[in-house]
mmCIF file of C-alpha atoms in Angstrom:
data_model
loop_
_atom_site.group_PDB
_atom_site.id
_atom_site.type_symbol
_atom_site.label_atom_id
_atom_site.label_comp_id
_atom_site.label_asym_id
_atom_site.label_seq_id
_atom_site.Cartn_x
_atom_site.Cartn_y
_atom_site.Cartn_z
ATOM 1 C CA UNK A 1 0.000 0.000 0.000
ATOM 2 C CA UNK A 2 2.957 2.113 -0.590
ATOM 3 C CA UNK A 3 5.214 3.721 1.971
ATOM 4 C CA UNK A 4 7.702 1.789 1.081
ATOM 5 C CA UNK A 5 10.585 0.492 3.464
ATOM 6 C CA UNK A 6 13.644 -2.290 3.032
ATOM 7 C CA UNK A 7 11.029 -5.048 3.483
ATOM 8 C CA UNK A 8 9.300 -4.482 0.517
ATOM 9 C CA UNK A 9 12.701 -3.736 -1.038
ATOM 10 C CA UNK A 10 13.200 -7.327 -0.189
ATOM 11 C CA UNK A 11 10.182 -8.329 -2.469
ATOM 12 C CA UNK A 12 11.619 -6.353 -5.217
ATOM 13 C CA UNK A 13 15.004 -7.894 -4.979
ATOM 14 C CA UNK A 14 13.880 -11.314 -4.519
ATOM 15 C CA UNK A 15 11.259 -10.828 -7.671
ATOM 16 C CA UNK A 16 14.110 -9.972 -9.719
ATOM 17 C CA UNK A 17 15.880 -12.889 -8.709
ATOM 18 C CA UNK A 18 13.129 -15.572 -9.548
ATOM 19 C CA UNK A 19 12.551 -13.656 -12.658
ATOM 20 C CA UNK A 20 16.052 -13.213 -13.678
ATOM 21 C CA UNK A 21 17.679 -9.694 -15.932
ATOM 22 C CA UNK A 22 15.252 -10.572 -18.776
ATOM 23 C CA UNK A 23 12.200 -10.878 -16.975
ATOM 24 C CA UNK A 24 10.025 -7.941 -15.987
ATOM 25 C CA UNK A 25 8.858 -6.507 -11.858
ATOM 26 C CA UNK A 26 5.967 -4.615 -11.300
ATOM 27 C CA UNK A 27 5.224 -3.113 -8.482
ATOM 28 C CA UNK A 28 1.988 -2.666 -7.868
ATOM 29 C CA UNK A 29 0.938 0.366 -4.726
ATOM 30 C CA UNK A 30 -2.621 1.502 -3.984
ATOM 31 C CA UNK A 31 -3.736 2.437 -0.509
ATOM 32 C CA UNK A 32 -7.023 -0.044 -0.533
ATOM 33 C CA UNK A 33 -9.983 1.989 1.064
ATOM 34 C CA UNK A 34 -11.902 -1.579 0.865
ATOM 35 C CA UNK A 35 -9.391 -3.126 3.749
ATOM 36 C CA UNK A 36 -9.783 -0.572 6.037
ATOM 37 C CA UNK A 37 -12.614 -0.726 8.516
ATOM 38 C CA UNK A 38 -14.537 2.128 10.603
ATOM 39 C CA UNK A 39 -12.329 4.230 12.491
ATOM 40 C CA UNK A 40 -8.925 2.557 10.918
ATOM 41 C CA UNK A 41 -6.118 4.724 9.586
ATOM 42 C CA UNK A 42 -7.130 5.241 6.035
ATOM 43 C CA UNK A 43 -7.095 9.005 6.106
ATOM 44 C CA UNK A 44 -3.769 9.402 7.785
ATOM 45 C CA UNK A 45 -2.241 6.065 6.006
ATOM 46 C CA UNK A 46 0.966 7.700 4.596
ATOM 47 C CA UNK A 47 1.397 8.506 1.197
ATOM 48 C CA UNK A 48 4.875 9.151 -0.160
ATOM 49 C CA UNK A 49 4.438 7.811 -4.218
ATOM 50 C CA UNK A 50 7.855 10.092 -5.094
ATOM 51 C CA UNK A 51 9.648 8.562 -2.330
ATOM 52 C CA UNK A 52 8.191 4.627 -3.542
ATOM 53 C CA UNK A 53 9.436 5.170 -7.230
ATOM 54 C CA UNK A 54 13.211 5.883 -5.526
ATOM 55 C CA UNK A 55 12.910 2.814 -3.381
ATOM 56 C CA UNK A 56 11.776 0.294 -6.695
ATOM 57 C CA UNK A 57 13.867 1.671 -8.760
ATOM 58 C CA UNK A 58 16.836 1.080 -6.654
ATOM 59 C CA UNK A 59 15.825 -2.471 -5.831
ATOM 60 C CA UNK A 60 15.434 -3.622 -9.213
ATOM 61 C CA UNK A 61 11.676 -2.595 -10.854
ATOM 62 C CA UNK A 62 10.804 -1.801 -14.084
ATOM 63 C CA UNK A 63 7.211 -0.584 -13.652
ATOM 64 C CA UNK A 64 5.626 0.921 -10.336
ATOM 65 C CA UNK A 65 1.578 0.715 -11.222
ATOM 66 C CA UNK A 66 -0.110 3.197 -8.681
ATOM 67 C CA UNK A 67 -3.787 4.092 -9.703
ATOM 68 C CA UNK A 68 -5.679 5.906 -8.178
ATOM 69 C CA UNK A 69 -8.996 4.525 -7.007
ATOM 70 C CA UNK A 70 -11.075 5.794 -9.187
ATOM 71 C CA UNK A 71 -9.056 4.052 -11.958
ATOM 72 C CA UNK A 72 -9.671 0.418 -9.746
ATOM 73 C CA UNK A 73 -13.054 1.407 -8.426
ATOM 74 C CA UNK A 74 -14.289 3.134 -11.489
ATOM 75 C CA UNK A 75 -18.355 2.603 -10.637
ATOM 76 C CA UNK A 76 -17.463 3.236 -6.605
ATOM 77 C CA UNK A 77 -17.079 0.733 -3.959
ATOM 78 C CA UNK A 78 -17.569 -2.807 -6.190
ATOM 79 C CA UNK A 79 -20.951 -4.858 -5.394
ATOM 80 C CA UNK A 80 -19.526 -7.987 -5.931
ATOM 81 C CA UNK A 81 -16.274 -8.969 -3.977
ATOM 82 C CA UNK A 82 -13.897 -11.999 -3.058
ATOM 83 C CA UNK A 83 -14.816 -13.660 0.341
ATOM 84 C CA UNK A 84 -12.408 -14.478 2.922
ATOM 85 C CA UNK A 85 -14.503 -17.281 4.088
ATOM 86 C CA UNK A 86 -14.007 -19.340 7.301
ATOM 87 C CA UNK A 87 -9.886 -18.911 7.652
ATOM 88 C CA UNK A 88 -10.780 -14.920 7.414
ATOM 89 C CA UNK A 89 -13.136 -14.822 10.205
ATOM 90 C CA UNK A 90 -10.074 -15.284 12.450
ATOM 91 C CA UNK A 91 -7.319 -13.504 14.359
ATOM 92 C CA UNK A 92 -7.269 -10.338 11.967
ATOM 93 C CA UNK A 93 -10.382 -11.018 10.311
ATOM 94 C CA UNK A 94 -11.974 -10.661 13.950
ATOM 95 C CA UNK A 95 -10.715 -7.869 15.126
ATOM 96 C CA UNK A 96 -11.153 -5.771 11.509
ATOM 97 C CA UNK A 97 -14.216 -7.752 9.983
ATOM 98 C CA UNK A 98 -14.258 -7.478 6.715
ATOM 99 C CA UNK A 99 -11.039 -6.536 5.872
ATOM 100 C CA UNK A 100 -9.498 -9.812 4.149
ATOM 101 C CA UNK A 101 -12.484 -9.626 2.111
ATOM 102 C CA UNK A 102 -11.595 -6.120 0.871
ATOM 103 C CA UNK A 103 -7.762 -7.466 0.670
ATOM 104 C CA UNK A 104 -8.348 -10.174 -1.521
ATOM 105 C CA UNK A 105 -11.046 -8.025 -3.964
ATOM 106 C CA UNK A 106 -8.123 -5.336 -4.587
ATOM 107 C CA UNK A 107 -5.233 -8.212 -5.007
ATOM 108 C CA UNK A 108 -7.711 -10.307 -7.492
ATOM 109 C CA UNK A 109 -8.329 -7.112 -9.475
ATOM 110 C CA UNK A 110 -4.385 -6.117 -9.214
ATOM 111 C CA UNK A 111 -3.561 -9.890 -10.345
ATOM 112 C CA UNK A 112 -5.852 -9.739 -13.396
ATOM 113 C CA UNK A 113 -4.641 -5.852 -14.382
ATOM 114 C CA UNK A 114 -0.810 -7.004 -13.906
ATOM 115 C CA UNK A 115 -1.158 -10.802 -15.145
ATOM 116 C CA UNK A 116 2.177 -11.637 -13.179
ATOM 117 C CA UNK A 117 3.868 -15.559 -13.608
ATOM 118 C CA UNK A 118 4.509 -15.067 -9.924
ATOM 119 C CA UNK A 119 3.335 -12.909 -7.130
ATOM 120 C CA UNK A 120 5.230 -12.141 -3.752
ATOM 121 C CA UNK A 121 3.813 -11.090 -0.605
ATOM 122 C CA UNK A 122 5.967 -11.096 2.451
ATOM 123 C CA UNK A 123 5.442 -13.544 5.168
ATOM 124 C CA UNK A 124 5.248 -10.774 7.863
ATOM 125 C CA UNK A 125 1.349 -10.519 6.970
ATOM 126 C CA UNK A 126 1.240 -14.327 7.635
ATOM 127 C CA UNK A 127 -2.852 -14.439 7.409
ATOM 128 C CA UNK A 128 -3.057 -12.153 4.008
ATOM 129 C CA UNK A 129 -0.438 -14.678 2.513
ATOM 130 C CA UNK A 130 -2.453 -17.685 3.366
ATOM 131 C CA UNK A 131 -5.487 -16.050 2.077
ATOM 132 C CA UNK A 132 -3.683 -14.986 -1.073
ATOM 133 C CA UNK A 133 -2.244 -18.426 -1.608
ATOM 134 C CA UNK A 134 -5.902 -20.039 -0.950
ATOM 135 C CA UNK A 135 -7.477 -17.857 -3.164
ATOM 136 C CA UNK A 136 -5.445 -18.013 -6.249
ATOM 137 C CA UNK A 137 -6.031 -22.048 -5.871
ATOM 138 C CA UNK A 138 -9.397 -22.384 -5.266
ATOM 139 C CA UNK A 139 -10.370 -19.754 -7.985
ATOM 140 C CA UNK A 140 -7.333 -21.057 -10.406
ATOM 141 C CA UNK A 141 -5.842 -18.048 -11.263
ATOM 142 C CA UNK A 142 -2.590 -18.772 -13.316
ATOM 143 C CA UNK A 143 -0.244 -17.491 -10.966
ATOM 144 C CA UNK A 144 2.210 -18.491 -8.407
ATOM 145 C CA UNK A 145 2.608 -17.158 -5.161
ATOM 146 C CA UNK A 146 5.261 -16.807 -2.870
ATOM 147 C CA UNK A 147 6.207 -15.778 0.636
ATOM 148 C CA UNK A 148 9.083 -13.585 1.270
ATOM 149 C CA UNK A 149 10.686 -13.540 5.176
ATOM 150 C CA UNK A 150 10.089 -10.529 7.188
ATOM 151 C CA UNK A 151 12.669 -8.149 7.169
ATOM 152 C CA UNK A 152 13.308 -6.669 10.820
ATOM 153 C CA UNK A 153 14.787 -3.797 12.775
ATOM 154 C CA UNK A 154 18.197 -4.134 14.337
ATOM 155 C CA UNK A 155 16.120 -4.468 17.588
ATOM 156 C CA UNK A 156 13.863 -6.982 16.390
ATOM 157 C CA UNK A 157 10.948 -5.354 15.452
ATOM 158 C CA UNK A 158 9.371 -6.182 11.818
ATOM 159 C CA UNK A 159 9.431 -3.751 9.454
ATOM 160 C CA UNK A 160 6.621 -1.987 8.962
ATOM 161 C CA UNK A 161 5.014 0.687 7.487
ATOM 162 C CA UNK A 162 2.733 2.181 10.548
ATOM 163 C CA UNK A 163 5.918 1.986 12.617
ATOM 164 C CA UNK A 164 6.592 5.820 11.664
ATOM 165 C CA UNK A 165 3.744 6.457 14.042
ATOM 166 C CA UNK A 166 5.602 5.073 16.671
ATOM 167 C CA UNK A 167 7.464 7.490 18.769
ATOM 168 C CA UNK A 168 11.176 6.445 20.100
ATOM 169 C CA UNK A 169 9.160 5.482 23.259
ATOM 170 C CA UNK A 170 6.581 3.338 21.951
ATOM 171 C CA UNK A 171 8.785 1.813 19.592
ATOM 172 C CA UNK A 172 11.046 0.391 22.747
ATOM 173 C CA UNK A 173 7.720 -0.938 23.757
ATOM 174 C CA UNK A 174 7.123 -3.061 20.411
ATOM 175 C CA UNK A 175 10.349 -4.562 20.405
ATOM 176 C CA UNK A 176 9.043 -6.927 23.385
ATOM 177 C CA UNK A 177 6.343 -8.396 20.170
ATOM 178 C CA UNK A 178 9.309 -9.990 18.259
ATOM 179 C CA UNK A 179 11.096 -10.729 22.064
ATOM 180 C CA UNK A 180 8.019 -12.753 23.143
ATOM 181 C CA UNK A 181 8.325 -14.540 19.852
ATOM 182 C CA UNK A 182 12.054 -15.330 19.581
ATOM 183 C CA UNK A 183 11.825 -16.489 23.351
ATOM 184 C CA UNK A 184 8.657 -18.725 22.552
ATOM 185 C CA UNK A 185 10.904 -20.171 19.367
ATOM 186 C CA UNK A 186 12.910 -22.058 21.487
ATOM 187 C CA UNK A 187 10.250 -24.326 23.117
ATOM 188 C CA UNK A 188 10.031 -27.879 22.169
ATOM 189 C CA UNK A 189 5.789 -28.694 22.279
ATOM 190 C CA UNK A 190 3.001 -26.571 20.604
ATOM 191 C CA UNK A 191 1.469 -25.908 24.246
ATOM 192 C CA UNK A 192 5.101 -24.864 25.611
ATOM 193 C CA UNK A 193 5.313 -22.345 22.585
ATOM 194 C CA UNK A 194 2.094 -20.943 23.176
ATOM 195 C CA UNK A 195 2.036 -20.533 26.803
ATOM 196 C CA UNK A 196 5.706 -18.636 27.007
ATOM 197 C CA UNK A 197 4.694 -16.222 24.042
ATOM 198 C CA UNK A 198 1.821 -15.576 26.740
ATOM 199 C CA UNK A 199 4.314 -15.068 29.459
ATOM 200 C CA UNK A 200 6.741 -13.086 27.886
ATOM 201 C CA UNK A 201 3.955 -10.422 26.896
ATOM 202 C CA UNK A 202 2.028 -10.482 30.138
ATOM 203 C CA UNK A 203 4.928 -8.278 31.769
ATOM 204 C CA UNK A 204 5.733 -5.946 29.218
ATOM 205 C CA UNK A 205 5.066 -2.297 29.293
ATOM 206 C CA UNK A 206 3.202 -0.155 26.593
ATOM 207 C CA UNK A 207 1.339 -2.902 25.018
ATOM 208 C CA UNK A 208 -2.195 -3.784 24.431
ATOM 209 C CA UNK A 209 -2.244 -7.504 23.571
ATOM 210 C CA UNK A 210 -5.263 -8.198 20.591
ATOM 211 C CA UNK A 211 -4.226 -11.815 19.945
ATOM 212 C CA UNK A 212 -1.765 -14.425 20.778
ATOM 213 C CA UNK A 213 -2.157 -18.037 18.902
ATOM 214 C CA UNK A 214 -0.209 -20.605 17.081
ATOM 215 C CA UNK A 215 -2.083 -22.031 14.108
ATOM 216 C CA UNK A 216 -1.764 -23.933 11.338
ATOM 217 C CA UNK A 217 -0.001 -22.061 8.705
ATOM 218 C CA UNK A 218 -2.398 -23.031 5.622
ATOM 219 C CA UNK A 219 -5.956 -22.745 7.167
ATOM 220 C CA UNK A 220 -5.193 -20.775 10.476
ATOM 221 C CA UNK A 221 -6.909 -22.450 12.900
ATOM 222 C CA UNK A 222 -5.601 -22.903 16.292
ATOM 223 C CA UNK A 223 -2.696 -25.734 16.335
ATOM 224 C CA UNK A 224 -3.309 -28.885 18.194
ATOM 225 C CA UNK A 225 -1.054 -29.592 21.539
ATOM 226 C CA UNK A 226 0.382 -32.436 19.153
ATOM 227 C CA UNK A 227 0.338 -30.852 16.454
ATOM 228 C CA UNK A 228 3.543 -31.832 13.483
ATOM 229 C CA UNK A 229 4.614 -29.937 10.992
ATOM 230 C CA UNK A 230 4.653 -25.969 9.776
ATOM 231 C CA UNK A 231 2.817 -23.961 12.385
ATOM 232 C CA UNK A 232 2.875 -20.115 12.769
ATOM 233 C CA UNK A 233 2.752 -18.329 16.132
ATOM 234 C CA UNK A 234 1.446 -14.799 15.673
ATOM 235 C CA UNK A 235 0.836 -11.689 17.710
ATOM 236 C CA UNK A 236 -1.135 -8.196 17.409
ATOM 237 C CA UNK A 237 -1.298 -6.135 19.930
ATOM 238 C CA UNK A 238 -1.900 -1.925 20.094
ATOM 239 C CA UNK A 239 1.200 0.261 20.951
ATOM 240 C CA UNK A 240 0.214 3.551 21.771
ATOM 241 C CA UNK A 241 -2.514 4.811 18.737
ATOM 242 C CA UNK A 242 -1.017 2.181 16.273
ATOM 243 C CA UNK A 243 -1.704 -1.459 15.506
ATOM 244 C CA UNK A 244 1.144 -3.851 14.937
ATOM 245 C CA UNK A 245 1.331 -7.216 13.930
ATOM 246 C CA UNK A 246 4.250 -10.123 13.989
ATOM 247 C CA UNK A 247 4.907 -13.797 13.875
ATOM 248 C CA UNK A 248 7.365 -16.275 13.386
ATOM 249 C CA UNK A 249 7.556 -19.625 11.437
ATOM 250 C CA UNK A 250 7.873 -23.382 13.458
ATOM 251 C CA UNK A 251 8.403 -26.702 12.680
ATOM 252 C CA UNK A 252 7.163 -29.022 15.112
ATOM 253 C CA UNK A 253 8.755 -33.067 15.009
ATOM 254 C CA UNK A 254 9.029 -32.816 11.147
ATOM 255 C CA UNK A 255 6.566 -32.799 8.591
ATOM 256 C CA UNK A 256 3.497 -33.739 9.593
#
């Protein structure tokens, strides 16, 4: 949605290295007023299109496609939209109803305008990616799509671009989301994970915890105590004015 920082650089780069010096990256930005619910950011979402052509260009794009929304809601808001279904009814879904439903309707309509080979999202927005990915196969567009790791602060904290609201205070404060998480990595069972995540947040200052849960990475529902495999442990939680999300990857006793 624009405001674009060295994690979506990271896209860029890694776009240009699946698709190699002949092939072609487009960039697609567009602040989606269909994701954002009552009350949300969308007025003071920042908007800095002079700055985003600087940062693709220097990681490696060839086209940055920005309409306006007019251009991809030419009749106003669209009557007929992708739906989330069950798997967005959860963690984000049920704090911001409605939203993945407005995410996937803009990235279906940016898919079909751009007609990419292969699409990549980064993995920091864990939930949108499995969406994405679920999408694409059960509606069979020709695409592939691929997660890109979250790029983080020195501190810890993932990239992101709301964390310019933070101010030097608050952002100490966040750090302790990608602490809990790190410190919850090195359990051994899914309940063990869970529960220190829990812990490690209880005590720490500045933060208004929305959601901690470890789920199954491809339909987000909550893991199993013995559950195998992928699984993705994933926070939000308020710091100050500003909503901030984060999670981290497991593998629990091999594939499952």
């Amino acid at each position: 949605m624009g405001a674009l920082h060295e994690g979506h650089a990271a896209l860029i780069r890694a776009a240009r290295e699946h698709v190699g010096a002949r092939g072609r990256v487009v960039v697609t930005v567009f602040v989606n007023p269909l994701q954002f619910g009552a009350g949300e950011d969308l007025d003071r979402y920042p908007r800095t299109l002079d700055a985003d052509l600087a940062v693709a260009a220097d990681a490696g794009a060839d086209l940055v496609v920005a309409p306006a929304a007019e251009e991809v809601y030419p009749g106003g808001e669209p009557q007929v939209r992708v739906g989330a279904g069950p798997m967005g009814d959860r963690l984000e879904g049920a704090s911001r109803p409605g939203h993945f439903d407005g995410v996937l309707t803009v990235v279906a309509k940016l898919l079909h305008l751009t007609a990419p080979d292969i699409a990549l999202y980064g993995e920091k927005d864990a939930q949108q990616l499995a969406l994405i990915t679920r999408m694409v196969r059960d509606l069979n567009f020709p695409v592939q799509v691929l997660g890109v790791p979250t790029v983080r602060e020195p501190d810890g904290l993932a990239l992101s671009s709301r964390n310019r609201y933070l101010s030097e205070e608050e952002r100490r404060h966040a750090a302790a989301l990608s602490r809990a998480l790190f410190a919850a990595r090195g359990e051994s069972a899914p309940d063990a994970v869970l529960a220190r995540a829990q812990r490690e947040l209880a005590g720490a200052p500045g933060l208004e915890i929305d959601y901690v849960a470890l789920v199954d990475p491809a339909t987000f529902a909550d893991a199993a105590a013995d559950h195998r495999g992928e699984a993705v442990l994933a926070v939000a939680a308020r710091v100050g004015a500003t909503r901030l999300i984060d999670n981290v990857r497991l593998t629990f006793g091999g594939p499952a």
